[in-house]
CSV table of C-alpha atoms and ligand atoms in Angstrom, one decimal:
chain,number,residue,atom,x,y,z
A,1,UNK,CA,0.0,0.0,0.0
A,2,UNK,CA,1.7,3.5,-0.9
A,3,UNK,CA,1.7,6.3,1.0
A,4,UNK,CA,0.9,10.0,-0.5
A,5,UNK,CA,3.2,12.6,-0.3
A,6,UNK,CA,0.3,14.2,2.4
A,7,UNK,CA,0.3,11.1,4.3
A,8,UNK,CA,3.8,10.9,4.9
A,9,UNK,CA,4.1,14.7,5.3
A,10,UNK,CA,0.8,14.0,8.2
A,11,UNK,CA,3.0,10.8,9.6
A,12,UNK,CA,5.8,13.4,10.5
A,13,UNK,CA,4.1,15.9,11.5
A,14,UNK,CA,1.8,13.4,14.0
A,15,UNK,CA,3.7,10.4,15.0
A,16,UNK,CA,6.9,11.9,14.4
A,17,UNK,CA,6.6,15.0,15.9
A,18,UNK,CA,5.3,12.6,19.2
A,19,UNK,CA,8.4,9.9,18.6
A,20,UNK,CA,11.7,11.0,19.9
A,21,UNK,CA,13.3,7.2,20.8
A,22,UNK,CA,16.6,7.8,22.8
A,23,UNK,CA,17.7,11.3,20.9
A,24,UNK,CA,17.5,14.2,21.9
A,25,UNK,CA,15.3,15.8,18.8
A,26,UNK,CA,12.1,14.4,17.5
A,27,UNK,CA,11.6,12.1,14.2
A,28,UNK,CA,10.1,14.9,12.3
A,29,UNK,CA,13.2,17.1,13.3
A,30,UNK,CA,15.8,14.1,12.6
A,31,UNK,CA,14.3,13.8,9.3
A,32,UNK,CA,14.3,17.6,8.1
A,33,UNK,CA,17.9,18.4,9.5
A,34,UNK,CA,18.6,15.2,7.5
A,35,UNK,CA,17.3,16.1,4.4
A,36,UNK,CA,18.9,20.2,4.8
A,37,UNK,CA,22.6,18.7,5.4
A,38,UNK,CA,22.0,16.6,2.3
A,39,UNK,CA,21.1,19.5,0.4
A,40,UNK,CA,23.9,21.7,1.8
A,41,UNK,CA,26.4,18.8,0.4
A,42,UNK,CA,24.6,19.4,-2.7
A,43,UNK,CA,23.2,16.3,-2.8
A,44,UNK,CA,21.2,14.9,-5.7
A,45,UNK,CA,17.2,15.5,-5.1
A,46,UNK,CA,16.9,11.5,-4.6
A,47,UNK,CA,19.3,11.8,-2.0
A,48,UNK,CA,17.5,14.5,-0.5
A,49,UNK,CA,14.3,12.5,-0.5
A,50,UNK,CA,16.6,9.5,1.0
A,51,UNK,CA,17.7,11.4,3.8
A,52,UNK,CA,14.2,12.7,4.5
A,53,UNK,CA,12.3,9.3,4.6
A,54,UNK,CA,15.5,7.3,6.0
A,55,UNK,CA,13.7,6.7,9.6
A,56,UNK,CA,10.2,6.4,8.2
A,57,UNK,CA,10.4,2.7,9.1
A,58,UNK,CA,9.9,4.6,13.0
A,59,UNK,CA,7.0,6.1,12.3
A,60,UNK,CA,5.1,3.0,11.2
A,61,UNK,CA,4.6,0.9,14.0
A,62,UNK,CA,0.7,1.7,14.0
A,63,UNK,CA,0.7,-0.2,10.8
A,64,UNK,CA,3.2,-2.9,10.9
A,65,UNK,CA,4.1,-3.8,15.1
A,66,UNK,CA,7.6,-4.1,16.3
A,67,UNK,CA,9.5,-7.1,17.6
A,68,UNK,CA,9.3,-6.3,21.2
A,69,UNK,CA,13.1,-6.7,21.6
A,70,UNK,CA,16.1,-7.3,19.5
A,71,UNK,CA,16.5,-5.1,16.1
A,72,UNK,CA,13.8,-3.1,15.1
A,73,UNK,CA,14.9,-3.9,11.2
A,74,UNK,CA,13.8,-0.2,10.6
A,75,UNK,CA,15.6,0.3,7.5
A,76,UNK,CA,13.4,-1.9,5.6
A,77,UNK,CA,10.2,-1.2,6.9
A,78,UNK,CA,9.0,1.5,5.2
A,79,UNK,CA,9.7,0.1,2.1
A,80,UNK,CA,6.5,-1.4,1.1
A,81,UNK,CA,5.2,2.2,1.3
A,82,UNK,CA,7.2,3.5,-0.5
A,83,UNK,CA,8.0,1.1,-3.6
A,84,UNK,CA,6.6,1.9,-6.8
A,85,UNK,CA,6.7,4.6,-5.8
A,86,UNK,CA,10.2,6.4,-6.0
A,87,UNK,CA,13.4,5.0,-8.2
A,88,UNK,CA,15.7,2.5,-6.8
A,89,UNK,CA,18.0,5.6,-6.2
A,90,UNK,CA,15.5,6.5,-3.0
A,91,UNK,CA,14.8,3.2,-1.7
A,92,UNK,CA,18.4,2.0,-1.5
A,93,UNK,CA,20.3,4.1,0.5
A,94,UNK,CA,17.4,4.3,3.4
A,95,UNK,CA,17.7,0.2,2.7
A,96,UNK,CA,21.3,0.4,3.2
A,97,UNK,CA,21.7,3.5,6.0
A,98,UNK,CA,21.9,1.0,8.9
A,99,UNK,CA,24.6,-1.4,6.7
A,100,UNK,CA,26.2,1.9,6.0
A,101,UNK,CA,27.1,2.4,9.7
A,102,UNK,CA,28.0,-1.2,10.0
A,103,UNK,CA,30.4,-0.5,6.9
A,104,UNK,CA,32.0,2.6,8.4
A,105,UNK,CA,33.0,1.1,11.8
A,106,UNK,CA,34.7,-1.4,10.2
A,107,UNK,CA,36.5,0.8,7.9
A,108,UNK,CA,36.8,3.7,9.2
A,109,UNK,CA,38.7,3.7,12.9
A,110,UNK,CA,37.5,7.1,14.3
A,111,UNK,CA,33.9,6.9,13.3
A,112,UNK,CA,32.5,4.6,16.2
A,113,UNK,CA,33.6,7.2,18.6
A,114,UNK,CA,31.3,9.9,16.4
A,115,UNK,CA,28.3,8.1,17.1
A,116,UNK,CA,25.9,9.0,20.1
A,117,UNK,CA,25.5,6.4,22.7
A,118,UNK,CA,21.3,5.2,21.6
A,119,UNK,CA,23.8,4.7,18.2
A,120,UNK,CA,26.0,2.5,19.5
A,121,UNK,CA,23.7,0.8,21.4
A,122,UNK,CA,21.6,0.2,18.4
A,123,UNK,CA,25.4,-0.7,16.7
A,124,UNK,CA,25.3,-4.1,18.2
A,125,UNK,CA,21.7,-5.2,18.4
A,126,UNK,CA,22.4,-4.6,14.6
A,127,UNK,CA,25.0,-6.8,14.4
A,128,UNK,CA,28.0,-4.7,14.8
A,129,UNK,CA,30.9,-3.6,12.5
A,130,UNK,CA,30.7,-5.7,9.4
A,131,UNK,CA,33.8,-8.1,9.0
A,132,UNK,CA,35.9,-8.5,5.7
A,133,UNK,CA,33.4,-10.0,3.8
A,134,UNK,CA,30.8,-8.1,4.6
A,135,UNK,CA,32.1,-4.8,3.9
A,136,UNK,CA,33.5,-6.7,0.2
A,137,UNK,CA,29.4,-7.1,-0.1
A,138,UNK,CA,28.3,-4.0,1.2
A,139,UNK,CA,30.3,-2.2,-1.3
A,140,UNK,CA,29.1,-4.1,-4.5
A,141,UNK,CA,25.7,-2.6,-3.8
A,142,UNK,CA,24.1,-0.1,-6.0
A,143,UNK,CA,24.2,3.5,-4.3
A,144,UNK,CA,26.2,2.3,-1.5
A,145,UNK,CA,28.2,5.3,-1.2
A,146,UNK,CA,25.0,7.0,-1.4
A,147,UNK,CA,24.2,5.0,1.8
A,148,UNK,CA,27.3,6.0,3.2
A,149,UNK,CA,26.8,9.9,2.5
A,150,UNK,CA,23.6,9.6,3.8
A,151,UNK,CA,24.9,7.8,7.2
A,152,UNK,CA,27.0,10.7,7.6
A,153,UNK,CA,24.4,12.9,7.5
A,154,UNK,CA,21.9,10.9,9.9
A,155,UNK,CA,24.8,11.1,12.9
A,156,UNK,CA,25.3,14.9,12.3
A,157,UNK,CA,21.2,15.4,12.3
A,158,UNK,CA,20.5,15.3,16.0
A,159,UNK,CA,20.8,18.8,16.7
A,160,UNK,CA,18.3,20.6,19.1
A,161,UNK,CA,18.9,23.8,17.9
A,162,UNK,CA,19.5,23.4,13.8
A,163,UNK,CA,16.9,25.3,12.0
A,164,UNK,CA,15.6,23.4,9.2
A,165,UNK,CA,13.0,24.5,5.8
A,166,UNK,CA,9.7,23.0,7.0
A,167,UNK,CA,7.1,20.6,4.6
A,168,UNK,CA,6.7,23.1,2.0
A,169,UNK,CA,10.2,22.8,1.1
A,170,UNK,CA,10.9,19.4,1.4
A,171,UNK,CA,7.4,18.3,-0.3
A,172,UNK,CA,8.9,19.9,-3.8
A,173,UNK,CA,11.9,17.4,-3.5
A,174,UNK,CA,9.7,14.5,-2.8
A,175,UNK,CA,7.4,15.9,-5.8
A,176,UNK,CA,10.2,16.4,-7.9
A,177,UNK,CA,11.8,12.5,-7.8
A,178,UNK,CA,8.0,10.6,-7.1
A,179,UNK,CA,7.6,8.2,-10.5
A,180,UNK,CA,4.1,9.5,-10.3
A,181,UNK,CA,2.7,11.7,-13.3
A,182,UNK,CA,0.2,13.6,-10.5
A,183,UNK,CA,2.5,13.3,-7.2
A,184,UNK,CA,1.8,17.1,-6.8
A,185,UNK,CA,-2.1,16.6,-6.3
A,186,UNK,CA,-1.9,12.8,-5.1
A,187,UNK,CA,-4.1,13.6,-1.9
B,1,LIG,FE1,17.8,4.9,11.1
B,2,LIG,FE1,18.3,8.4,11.4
């Protein structure tokens, strides 16, 4: 079942504006300082869009229930929303931002120690830093640099203070890469 751009922009501004998990900002926050610090890197608009739907899998509990322990597998739950919806080059790097910070511990030795504490937490219920093979797999994936940028961004986007463009900004992006002919007036 997709979601409208108005439903997701309501899911943000409702659940996510309600959902703040072990950070300091809210998901509606986290997902608009997200999507800014993508398009400050001048990030492609796909990107953009990425980076604003990469925690939607949070805000979807109502209509698909957590495991009540363990890892929440986020990063692939709002993808039957979505799908069909936007090219592979939006649904792939929120699929692979949780790999992506998997991929960087390994590979890069400072990063762990850039990560808040609810993100290393998560870190291991995720499976931790990815071994050898894993980052060898990880980086034959389409767009997984994308991923990677997009990681990046995620850490930096827990800001209380960062002021962000609000829905009316952020719906054009989400306009602009939807594969639908009539994303605009979808209601
Ligand atoms: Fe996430
Ligand atoms: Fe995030």
């Amino acid at each position: 079942m997709p979601l409208t751009i108005p439903q997701i922009e309501r899911l943000y501004r409702t659940e996510g504006a309600a959902r703040y998990g072990m950070e300091a900002i809210n998901q509606e926050q986290h997902a608009l300082q997200c999507a800014l610090l993508a398009q400050q890197a001048a990030a492609r608009p796909e990107l953009v869009a990425a980076a604003l739907l990469h925690d939607l899998g949070h805000l979807l509990y109502a209509l698909v229930p957590e495991a009540p322990e363990g890892d929440d597998l986020h990063e692939f739950r709002a993808l039957p929303f979505l799908r069909g919806e936007y090219p592979e080059a939006v649904l792939a790097p929120i699929r692979l931002h949780v790999a992506a910070k998997r991929f960087l511990c390994a590979v890069d030795e400072g990063y762990w120690g850039t990560l808040s504490p609810a993100s290393r937490r998560s870190l291991e219920l995720q499976g931790g830093p990815f071994n050898p093979q894993e980052v060898e797999a990880f980086l034959g994936e389409p767009h997984a640099m994308d991923a990677v940028a997009l990681r990046r961004w995620d850490d930096q986007a827990k800001s209380p203070t960062r002021e962000t463009p609000g829905w009316h900004h952020f719906r054009k992006i989400l306009e602009q890469v939807s594969l639908r002919e009539d994303a605009d007036i979808a209601a």
